[in-house]
GROMACS .gro file of N, CA, C and O in nm:
model
  316
    1UNK      N    1  35.950  12.454  -9.192
    1UNK     CA    2  35.863  12.562  -9.227
    1UNK      C    3  35.811  12.541  -9.370
    1UNK      O    4  35.883  12.491  -9.455
    2UNK      N    5  35.691  12.583  -9.392
    2UNK     CA    6  35.629  12.574  -9.523
    2UNK      C    7  35.688  12.680  -9.616
    2UNK      O    8  35.725  12.789  -9.573
    3UNK      N    9  35.697  12.646  -9.746
    3UNK     CA   10  35.755  12.740  -9.841
    3UNK      C   11  35.673  12.869  -9.849
    3UNK      O   12  35.728  12.978  -9.861
    4UNK      N   13  35.541  12.857  -9.838
    4UNK     CA   14  35.454  12.974  -9.845
    4UNK      C   15  35.479  13.067  -9.727
    4UNK      O   16  35.477  13.190  -9.742
    5UNK      N   17  35.504  13.012  -9.610
    5UNK     CA   18  35.531  13.094  -9.492
    5UNK      C   19  35.663  13.170  -9.510
    5UNK      O   20  35.671  13.289  -9.478
    6UNK      N   21  35.762  13.103  -9.564
    6UNK     CA   22  35.891  13.168  -9.587
    6UNK      C   23  35.876  13.281  -9.689
    6UNK      O   24  35.931  13.390  -9.672
    7UNK      N   25  35.798  13.256  -9.795
    7UNK     CA   26  35.776  13.360  -9.896
    7UNK      C   27  35.701  13.479  -9.838
    7UNK      O   28  35.731  13.594  -9.871
    8UNK      N   29  35.605  13.453  -9.751
    8UNK     CA   30  35.532  13.563  -9.687
    8UNK      C   31  35.623  13.643  -9.594
    8UNK      O   32  35.615  13.766  -9.590
    9UNK      N   33  35.711  13.575  -9.522
    9UNK     CA   34  35.806  13.645  -9.434
    9UNK      C   35  35.900  13.732  -9.517
    9UNK      O   36  35.925  13.849  -9.484
   10UNK      N   37  35.950  13.678  -9.629
   10UNK     CA   38  36.037  13.756  -9.716
   10UNK      C   39  35.963  13.876  -9.776
   10UNK      O   40  36.020  13.985  -9.791
   11UNK      N   41  35.836  13.858  -9.809
   11UNK     CA   42  35.754  13.968  -9.861
   11UNK      C   43  35.748  14.081  -9.760
   11UNK      O   44  35.769  14.198  -9.794
   12UNK      N   45  35.715  14.048  -9.635
   12UNK     CA   46  35.701  14.152  -9.534
   12UNK      C   47  35.835  14.220  -9.503
   12UNK      O   48  35.840  14.341  -9.481
   13UNK      N   49  35.943  14.142  -9.502
   13UNK     CA   50  36.075  14.201  -9.478
   13UNK      C   51  36.109  14.299  -9.590
   13UNK      O   52  36.155  14.412  -9.565
   14UNK      N   53  36.087  14.258  -9.715
   14UNK     CA   54  36.117  14.346  -9.828
   14UNK      C   55  36.025  14.468  -9.830
   14UNK      O   56  36.068  14.577  -9.871
   15UNK      N   57  35.901  14.453  -9.787
   15UNK     CA   58  35.811  14.568  -9.780
   15UNK      C   59  35.862  14.670  -9.680
   15UNK      O   60  35.867  14.790  -9.709
   16UNK      N   61  35.904  14.623  -9.564
   16UNK     CA   62  35.956  14.713  -9.461
   16UNK      C   63  36.085  14.781  -9.509
   16UNK      O   64  36.101  14.903  -9.494
   17UNK      N   65  36.173  14.703  -9.570
   17UNK     CA   66  36.299  14.760  -9.621
   17UNK      C   67  36.269  14.861  -9.731
   17UNK      O   68  36.331  14.969  -9.737
   18UNK      N   69  36.174  14.830  -9.819
   18UNK     CA   70  36.138  14.922  -9.926
   18UNK      C   71  36.083  15.053  -9.873
   18UNK      O   72  36.116  15.161  -9.924
   19UNK      N   73  35.997  15.045  -9.772
   19UNK     CA   74  35.941  15.167  -9.713
   19UNK      C   75  36.051  15.249  -9.646
   19UNK      O   76  36.055  15.372  -9.659
   20UNK      N   77  36.141  15.181  -9.575
   20UNK     CA   78  36.252  15.251  -9.511
   20UNK      C   79  36.340  15.320  -9.615
   20UNK      O   80  36.379  15.437  -9.599
   21UNK      N   81  36.372  15.249  -9.725
   21UNK     CA   82  36.454  15.309  -9.831
   21UNK      C   83  36.383  15.428  -9.896
   21UNK      O   84  36.445  15.529  -9.928
   22UNK      N   85  36.252  15.416  -9.914
   22UNK     CA   86  36.176  15.525  -9.974
   22UNK      C   87  36.174  15.648  -9.885
   22UNK      O   88  36.197  15.761  -9.932
   23UNK      N   89  36.152  15.627  -9.756
   23UNK     CA   90  36.153  15.740  -9.661
   23UNK      C   91  36.293  15.800  -9.653
   23UNK      O   92  36.309  15.922  -9.649
   24UNK      N   93  36.395  15.715  -9.654
   24UNK     CA   94  36.533  15.762  -9.650
   24UNK      C   95  36.565  15.844  -9.774
   24UNK      O   96  36.633  15.946  -9.768
   25UNK      N   97  36.513  15.800  -9.889
   25UNK     CA   98  36.536  15.874 -10.013
   25UNK      C   99  36.468  16.011 -10.009
   25UNK      O  100  36.524  16.111 -10.055
   26UNK      N  101  36.347  16.016  -9.953
   26UNK     CA  102  36.274  16.143  -9.947
   26UNK      C  103  36.345  16.242  -9.856
   26UNK      O  104  36.361  16.359  -9.889
   27UNK      N  105  36.392  16.197  -9.740
   27UNK     CA  106  36.449  16.289  -9.641
   27UNK      C  107  36.601  16.296  -9.643
   27UNK      O  108  36.657  16.397  -9.606
   28UNK      N  109  36.670  16.188  -9.687
   28UNK     CA  110  36.814  16.188  -9.675
   28UNK      C  111  36.889  16.187  -9.805
   28UNK      O  112  37.009  16.207  -9.807
   29UNK      N  113  36.821  16.159  -9.916
   29UNK     CA  114  36.883  16.155 -10.048
   29UNK      C  115  36.999  16.055 -10.056
   29UNK      O  116  37.093  16.074 -10.130
   30UNK      N  117  36.991  15.944  -9.981
   30UNK     CA  118  37.102  15.850  -9.981
   30UNK      C  119  37.087  15.733 -10.079
   30UNK      O  120  37.173  15.716 -10.163
   31UNK      N  121  36.983  15.649 -10.070
   31UNK     CA  122  36.980  15.533 -10.162
   31UNK      C  123  36.942  15.576 -10.304
   31UNK      O  124  36.875  15.677 -10.325
   32UNK      N  125  36.987  15.496 -10.399
   32UNK     CA  126  36.956  15.528 -10.538
   32UNK      C  127  36.814  15.482 -10.570
   32UNK      O  128  36.756  15.399 -10.501
   33UNK      N  129  36.762  15.537 -10.679
   33UNK     CA  130  36.628  15.498 -10.722
   33UNK      C  131  36.625  15.350 -10.762
   33UNK      O  132  36.527  15.281 -10.740
   34UNK      N  133  36.733  15.304 -10.823
   34UNK     CA  134  36.740  15.165 -10.867
   34UNK      C  135  36.730  15.068 -10.750
   34UNK      O  136  36.661  14.965 -10.759
   35UNK      N  137  36.795  15.098 -10.639
   35UNK     CA  138  36.789  15.009 -10.523
   35UNK      C  139  36.647  15.003 -10.465
   35UNK      O  140  36.602  14.897 -10.422
   36UNK      N  141  36.576  15.113 -10.468
   36UNK     CA  142  36.438  15.115 -10.419
   36UNK      C  143  36.348  15.035 -10.513
   36UNK      O  144  36.266  14.954 -10.469
   37UNK      N  145  36.366  15.054 -10.644
   37UNK     CA  146  36.284  14.983 -10.741
   37UNK      C  147  36.311  14.832 -10.735
   37UNK      O  148  36.218  14.752 -10.740
   38UNK      N  149  36.436  14.793 -10.723
   38UNK     CA  150  36.470  14.650 -10.714
   38UNK      C  151  36.407  14.588 -10.590
   38UNK      O  152  36.356  14.476 -10.594
   39UNK      N  153  36.408  14.659 -10.479
   39UNK     CA  154  36.347  14.608 -10.356
   39UNK      C  155  36.198  14.583 -10.376
   39UNK      O  156  36.146  14.477 -10.339
   40UNK      N  157  36.129  14.679 -10.436
   40UNK     CA  158  35.984  14.662 -10.456
   40UNK      C  159  35.953  14.555 -10.561
   40UNK      O  160  35.854  14.484 -10.550
   41UNK      N  161  36.038  14.543 -10.664
   41UNK     CA  162  36.016  14.437 -10.764
   41UNK      C  163  36.035  14.300 -10.700
   41UNK      O  164  35.956  14.208 -10.725
   42UNK      N  165  36.137  14.284 -10.619
   42UNK     CA  166  36.158  14.156 -10.549
   42UNK      C  167  36.041  14.126 -10.456
   42UNK      O  168  35.995  14.011 -10.446
   43UNK      N  169  35.991  14.228 -10.389
   43UNK     CA  170  35.876  14.210 -10.300
   43UNK      C  171  35.756  14.158 -10.378
   43UNK      O  172  35.690  14.063 -10.337
   44UNK      N  173  35.728  14.219 -10.492
   44UNK     CA  174  35.616  14.176 -10.575
   44UNK      C  175  35.637  14.035 -10.630
   44UNK      O  176  35.542  13.956 -10.639
   45UNK      N  177  35.759  14.001 -10.666
   45UNK     CA  178  35.787  13.866 -10.716
   45UNK      C  179  35.762  13.760 -10.609
   45UNK      O  180  35.703  13.655 -10.638
   46UNK      N  181  35.805  13.785 -10.488
   46UNK     CA  182  35.782  13.689 -10.379
   46UNK      C  183  35.633  13.673 -10.351
   46UNK      O  184  35.584  13.563 -10.327
   47UNK      N  185  35.559  13.784 -10.356
   47UNK     CA  186  35.414  13.776 -10.331
   47UNK      C  187  35.344  13.699 -10.443
   47UNK      O  188  35.255  13.618 -10.417
   48UNK      N  189  35.383  13.724 -10.567
   48UNK     CA  190  35.323  13.653 -10.679
   48UNK      C  191  35.356  13.504 -10.674
   48UNK      O  192  35.272  13.419 -10.705
   49UNK      N  193  35.477  13.470 -10.634
   49UNK     CA  194  35.517  13.330 -10.621
   49UNK      C  195  35.433  13.261 -10.514
   49UNK      O  196  35.385  13.150 -10.532
   50UNK      N  197  35.412  13.328 -10.403
   50UNK     CA  198  35.330  13.273 -10.295
   50UNK      C  199  35.185  13.254 -10.341
   50UNK      O  200  35.124  13.150 -10.314
   51UNK      N  201  35.130  13.353 -10.411
   51UNK     CA  202  34.993  13.343 -10.459
   51UNK      C  203  34.979  13.232 -10.563
   51UNK      O  204  34.877  13.164 -10.570
   52UNK      N  205  35.080  13.213 -10.645
   52UNK     CA  206  35.078  13.107 -10.746
   52UNK      C  207  35.073  12.969 -10.679
   52UNK      O  208  34.998  12.881 -10.723
   53UNK      N  209  35.152  12.952 -10.574
   53UNK     CA  210  35.149  12.826 -10.500
   53UNK      C  211  35.014  12.802 -10.435
   53UNK      O  212  34.963  12.690 -10.433
   54UNK      N  213  34.953  12.908 -10.382
   54UNK     CA  214  34.820  12.896 -10.321
   54UNK      C  215  34.717  12.856 -10.426
   54UNK      O  216  34.629  12.774 -10.399
   55UNK      N  217  34.728  12.913 -10.545
   55UNK     CA  218  34.633  12.882 -10.652
   55UNK      C  219  34.647  12.737 -10.697
   55UNK      O  220  34.547  12.669 -10.721
   56UNK      N  221  34.770  12.688 -10.708
   56UNK     CA  222  34.792  12.548 -10.746
   56UNK      C  223  34.731  12.454 -10.643
   56UNK      O  224  34.667  12.354 -10.678
   57UNK      N  225  34.750  12.485 -10.516
   57UNK     CA  226  34.694  12.403 -10.410
   57UNK      C  227  34.541  12.407 -10.412
   57UNK      O  228  34.475  12.304 -10.396
   58UNK      N  229  34.484  12.524 -10.436
   58UNK     CA  230  34.339  12.539 -10.444
   58UNK      C  231  34.282  12.459 -10.560
   58UNK      O  232  34.181  12.389 -10.546
   59UNK      N  233  34.347  12.465 -10.677
   59UNK     CA  234  34.301  12.389 -10.793
   59UNK      C  235  34.304  12.239 -10.765
   59UNK      O  236  34.213  12.166 -10.806
   60UNK      N  237  34.408  12.194 -10.696
   60UNK     CA  238  34.419  12.052 -10.663
   60UNK      C  239  34.303  12.009 -10.573
   60UNK      O  240  34.239  11.906 -10.598
   61UNK      N  241  34.271  12.088 -10.471
   61UNK     CA  242  34.163  12.053 -10.379
   61UNK      C  243  34.026  12.059 -10.449
   61UNK      O  244  33.939  11.977 -10.420
   62UNK      N  245  34.008  12.153 -10.539
   62UNK     CA  246  33.883  12.162 -10.613
   62UNK      C  247  33.866  12.040 -10.702
   62UNK      O  248  33.758  11.982 -10.711
   63UNK      N  249  33.973  11.998 -10.768
   63UNK     CA  250  33.967  11.881 -10.854
   63UNK      C  251  33.928  11.757 -10.774
   63UNK      O  252  33.843  11.677 -10.817
   64UNK      N  253  33.988  11.740 -10.658
   64UNK     CA  254  33.955  11.625 -10.573
   64UNK      C  255  33.810  11.632 -10.526
   64UNK      O  256  33.738  11.532 -10.525
   65UNK      N  257  33.764  11.750 -10.491
   65UNK     CA  258  33.626  11.768 -10.444
   65UNK      C  259  33.526  11.732 -10.553
   65UNK      O  260  33.426  11.664 -10.527
   66UNK      N  261  33.551  11.776 -10.675
   66UNK     CA  262  33.459  11.743 -10.784
   66UNK      C  263  33.461  11.594 -10.815
   66UNK      O  264  33.358  11.537 -10.850
   67UNK      N  265  33.575  11.532 -10.801
   67UNK     CA  266  33.583  11.387 -10.821
   67UNK      C  267  33.499  11.315 -10.716
   67UNK      O  268  33.425  11.221 -10.749
   68UNK      N  269  33.507  11.359 -10.593
   68UNK     CA  270  33.427  11.297 -10.487
   68UNK      C  271  33.279  11.319 -10.508
   68UNK      O  272  33.198  11.228 -10.487
   69UNK      N  273  33.240  11.438 -10.553
   69UNK     CA  274  33.099  11.465 -10.580
   69UNK      C  275  33.049  11.377 -10.694
   69UNK      O  276  32.939  11.322 -10.689
   70UNK      N  277  33.129  11.362 -10.798
   70UNK     CA  278  33.091  11.277 -10.911
   70UNK      C  279  33.072  11.132 -10.865
   70UNK      O  280  32.976  11.066 -10.905
   71UNK      N  281  33.163  11.084 -10.782
   71UNK     CA  282  33.151  10.947 -10.729
   71UNK      C  283  33.024  10.933 -10.646
   71UNK      O  284  32.953  10.832 -10.658
   72UNK      N  285  32.992  11.032 -10.565
   72UNK     CA  286  32.870  11.026 -10.484
   72UNK      C  287  32.746  11.028 -10.572
   72UNK      O  288  32.649  10.955 -10.547
   73UNK      N  289  32.745  11.110 -10.675
   73UNK     CA  290  32.630  11.114 -10.766
   73UNK      C  291  32.615  10.983 -10.842
   73UNK      O  292  32.502  10.937 -10.867
   74UNK      N  293  32.726  10.921 -10.880
   74UNK     CA  294  32.719  10.790 -10.947
   74UNK      C  295  32.661  10.685 -10.853
   74UNK      O  296  32.584  10.598 -10.896
   75UNK      N  297  32.696  10.691 -10.726
   75UNK     CA  298  32.641  10.598 -10.627
   75UNK      C  299  32.491  10.619 -10.610
   75UNK      O  300  32.414  10.524 -10.600
   76UNK      N  301  32.448  10.745 -10.608
   76UNK     CA  302  32.306  10.776 -10.592
   76UNK      C  303  32.228  10.727 -10.715
   76UNK      O  304  32.120  10.669 -10.704
   77UNK      N  305  32.281  10.750 -10.835
   77UNK     CA  306  32.213  10.707 -10.958
   77UNK      C  307  32.208  10.554 -10.968
   77UNK      O  308  32.112  10.500 -11.019
   78UNK      N  309  32.311  10.487 -10.918
   78UNK     CA  310  32.316  10.341 -10.925
   78UNK      C  311  32.222  10.274 -10.827
   78UNK      O  312  32.181  10.160 -10.844
   79UNK      N  313  32.181  10.340 -10.722
   79UNK     CA  314  32.097  10.279 -10.620
   79UNK      C  315  31.952  10.295 -10.646
   79UNK      O  316  31.894  10.360 -10.715
   0.00000   0.00000   0.00000
């Protein structure tokens, strides 16, 4: 499995758990506020990590694309 897929799965799991804890806190007064906050902070961290990896991959592909365009333009100018 790809690391990004695993991070997305963990994001969705933590989102569901966070919503459940929040609803439980509203109606049942059982979980502490700290446990709810930690769940949502972890969820945001996993999402940011996933987005960071996507951005790195995007930058790499853009760099390669511009290199290819430059090579093509050099070929056109040389001919």
